[in-house]
XYZ file of N, CA and C in Angstrom:
270
model
N 0.340 29.474 -43.245
C -0.830 29.834 -42.467
C -0.488 30.847 -41.392
N 0.676 30.704 -40.774
C 1.061 31.612 -39.696
C 1.188 33.047 -40.203
N 1.768 33.231 -41.381
C 1.902 34.577 -41.949
C 0.529 35.208 -42.156
N -0.420 34.449 -42.645
C -1.764 34.971 -42.883
C -2.497 35.298 -41.592
N -2.146 34.653 -40.501
C -2.804 34.896 -39.218
C -2.267 36.121 -38.500
N -1.101 36.613 -38.912
C -0.513 37.789 -38.262
C -1.300 39.037 -38.634
N -1.400 39.964 -37.696
C -2.116 41.205 -37.967
C -1.231 42.169 -38.753
N -1.858 43.099 -39.430
C -1.139 44.127 -40.191
C -0.640 45.192 -39.242
N 0.404 45.875 -39.494
C 1.368 45.640 -40.557
C 2.322 44.520 -40.178
N 2.786 43.807 -41.166
C 3.743 42.720 -40.934
C 4.886 42.876 -41.927
N 6.080 42.588 -41.454
C 7.287 42.726 -42.263
C 8.095 41.442 -42.155
N 8.770 41.079 -43.254
C 9.561 39.856 -43.295
C 10.976 40.190 -43.731
N 11.956 39.689 -42.980
C 13.366 39.796 -43.349
C 13.840 38.388 -43.702
N 14.291 38.198 -44.947
C 14.872 36.924 -45.366
C 16.367 37.008 -45.117
N 16.886 36.121 -44.286
C 18.271 36.227 -43.833
C 19.038 34.961 -44.177
N 20.046 35.088 -45.048
C 20.882 33.966 -45.428
C 20.698 33.582 -46.881
N 21.729 32.992 -47.460
C 21.711 32.633 -48.880
C 20.652 31.579 -49.195
N 20.479 30.611 -48.326
C 19.496 29.556 -48.594
C 18.076 30.105 -48.589
N 17.793 31.009 -47.696
C 16.457 31.595 -47.609
C 16.206 32.557 -48.766
N 17.214 33.340 -49.111
C 17.043 34.355 -50.159
C 16.873 33.740 -51.546
N 17.639 32.711 -51.866
C 17.566 32.190 -53.222
C 17.837 30.708 -53.366
N 17.924 29.978 -52.288
C 18.165 28.546 -52.375
C 19.586 28.145 -52.039
N 20.511 29.097 -52.044
C 21.891 28.814 -51.692
C 22.559 27.843 -52.639
N 23.469 27.025 -52.141
C 24.176 26.091 -53.017
C 23.290 24.948 -53.513
N 22.105 24.813 -52.952
C 21.211 23.720 -53.329
C 20.192 24.134 -54.389
N 20.319 25.346 -54.895
C 19.322 25.882 -55.817
C 19.238 25.086 -57.113
N 20.347 24.540 -57.570
C 20.349 23.869 -58.869
C 19.892 22.413 -58.788
N 20.396 21.674 -57.806
C 20.110 20.243 -57.744
C 19.294 19.818 -56.521
N 18.980 20.745 -55.662
C 18.237 20.371 -54.460
C 16.747 20.264 -54.717
N 16.222 19.065 -54.668
C 14.791 18.849 -54.891
C 13.964 19.235 -53.666
N 14.586 19.277 -52.489
C 13.862 19.531 -51.256
C 14.048 20.950 -50.740
N 14.541 21.858 -51.566
C 14.800 23.228 -51.155
C 13.937 24.180 -51.963
N 13.279 25.096 -51.277
C 12.523 26.146 -51.959
C 13.529 27.122 -52.536
N 13.331 27.530 -53.746
C 14.283 28.415 -54.429
C 14.043 29.882 -54.041
N 13.912 30.137 -52.778
C 13.690 31.467 -52.244
C 12.366 31.555 -51.513
N 12.408 32.077 -50.306
C 11.196 32.165 -49.489
C 10.191 33.144 -50.080
N 10.653 34.042 -50.948
C 9.745 35.014 -51.561
C 8.716 34.342 -52.469
N 8.928 33.079 -52.791
C 7.944 32.343 -53.592
C 6.790 31.832 -52.724
N 6.964 31.897 -51.402
C 5.934 31.424 -50.483
C 5.226 32.596 -49.800
N 6.007 33.533 -49.264
C 5.450 34.714 -48.607
C 6.156 35.949 -49.140
N 5.509 37.111 -49.086
C 6.171 38.336 -49.535
C 7.288 38.740 -48.577
N 8.443 39.071 -49.131
C 9.612 39.445 -48.338
C 9.885 40.934 -48.545
N 10.137 41.637 -47.452
C 10.412 43.069 -47.512
C 11.897 43.362 -47.668
N 12.735 42.641 -46.939
C 14.174 42.896 -46.933
C 14.909 41.570 -47.100
N 15.898 41.553 -48.007
C 16.775 40.396 -48.182
C 18.143 40.714 -47.588
N 18.639 39.825 -46.735
C 19.980 39.957 -46.151
C 20.790 38.763 -46.642
N 21.634 38.958 -47.674
C 22.383 37.842 -48.243
C 23.571 37.440 -47.378
N 24.131 36.293 -47.692
C 25.329 35.828 -47.000
C 25.148 34.430 -46.466
N 26.276 33.755 -46.273
C 26.238 32.395 -45.750
C 27.422 32.202 -44.796
N 27.255 32.510 -43.567
C 26.139 33.198 -42.922
C 26.211 34.706 -43.179
N 25.098 35.411 -42.988
C 25.127 36.866 -43.186
C 26.068 37.538 -42.193
N 26.781 38.520 -42.674
C 27.677 39.271 -41.792
C 26.853 40.188 -40.895
N 27.340 40.509 -39.704
C 26.602 41.414 -38.810
C 26.300 42.767 -39.460
N 27.227 43.244 -40.299
C 27.009 44.523 -40.977
C 25.838 44.435 -41.948
N 25.699 43.293 -42.616
C 24.591 43.103 -43.549
C 23.258 43.038 -42.802
N 23.239 42.378 -41.658
C 22.026 42.318 -40.852
C 21.641 43.716 -40.367
N 22.625 44.475 -39.905
C 22.348 45.836 -39.437
C 21.814 46.700 -40.578
N 22.385 46.548 -41.762
C 21.910 47.295 -42.918
C 20.470 46.911 -43.247
N 20.151 45.637 -43.168
C 18.790 45.188 -43.419
C 17.803 45.743 -42.408
N 18.207 45.780 -41.146
C 17.337 46.332 -40.101
C 17.109 47.817 -40.323
N 18.162 48.543 -40.721
C 18.003 49.974 -40.985
C 17.110 50.224 -42.200
N 17.232 49.379 -43.222
C 16.346 49.513 -44.384
C 14.900 49.222 -44.006
N 14.700 48.245 -43.146
C 13.351 47.948 -42.687
C 12.799 49.105 -41.860
N 13.642 49.719 -41.071
C 13.217 50.877 -40.281
C 12.745 52.009 -41.185
N 13.488 52.251 -42.283
C 13.067 53.267 -43.244
C 11.719 52.908 -43.853
N 11.539 51.647 -44.169
C 10.285 51.198 -44.762
C 9.124 51.365 -43.783
N 9.355 51.045 -42.527
C 8.321 51.183 -41.509
C 7.985 52.657 -41.294
N 8.989 53.524 -41.315
C 8.727 54.954 -41.089
C 7.915 55.564 -42.220
N 7.959 54.973 -43.406
C 7.153 55.466 -44.524
C 5.724 54.952 -44.471
N 5.468 53.965 -43.633
C 4.149 53.362 -43.525
C 3.232 54.287 -42.740
N 2.053 54.555 -43.249
C 1.120 55.483 -42.613
C 0.234 54.837 -41.562
N 0.324 53.522 -41.373
C -0.559 52.843 -40.423
C -0.355 53.385 -39.026
N 0.900 53.536 -38.589
C 1.175 54.007 -37.243
C 0.769 55.463 -37.083
N 0.998 56.276 -38.095
C 0.632 57.692 -38.017
C -0.876 57.856 -37.874
N -1.645 57.100 -38.648
C -3.097 57.195 -38.547
C -3.569 56.753 -37.168
N -2.950 55.714 -36.627
C -3.326 55.219 -35.307
C -3.030 56.268 -34.246
N -1.885 56.949 -34.338
C -1.527 57.965 -33.360
C -2.451 59.168 -33.457
N -2.805 59.583 -34.662
C -3.718 60.711 -34.827
C -5.104 60.368 -34.281
N -5.530 59.141 -34.463
C -6.841 58.729 -33.969
C -6.884 58.736 -32.443
N -5.750 58.411 -31.810
C -5.677 58.398 -30.348
C -5.360 59.767 -29.769
N -5.077 60.736 -30.624
C -4.746 62.073 -30.147
C -3.316 62.194 -29.659
N -2.463 61.238 -29.995
C -1.070 61.288 -29.573
C -0.265 62.138 -30.532
N 0.854 62.631 -30.052
C 1.729 63.421 -30.907
C 2.592 62.496 -31.757
N 2.947 62.937 -32.963
C 3.766 62.114 -33.841
C 5.236 62.464 -33.739
N 5.618 63.339 -32.842
C 7.021 63.748 -32.714
C 7.906 62.572 -32.299
N 7.383 61.649 -31.493
C 8.167 60.520 -31.013
C 8.115 59.327 -31.942
N 7.460 59.472 -33.086
C 7.289 58.354 -34.004
C 8.617 57.837 -34.526
N 9.534 58.717 -34.924
C 10.792 58.302 -35.519
C 11.883 58.006 -34.494
N 11.584 58.099 -33.238
C 12.603 57.859 -32.210
C 12.603 56.396 -31.812
N 12.814 55.518 -32.778
C 12.830 54.079 -32.496
C 14.238 53.646 -32.202
């Protein structure tokens, strides 16, 4: 319900082996979801148990690329009369 209540645009990073695919409990764990992507749409998967800092940084950079391709912010800036030069300076 919380995901549906969030306003657009929304992005999800799945971080860790258990979240991405169930981890070591995927085969025999009756109480584990076999990946959060079966419940909500996931944009970026960061594998690992625990994920390495380099993997998290890579996931954040991939999400940044995905966000920069999204036209929602550009349309909002054009509607407000703002310049888009500062858009990529995140």
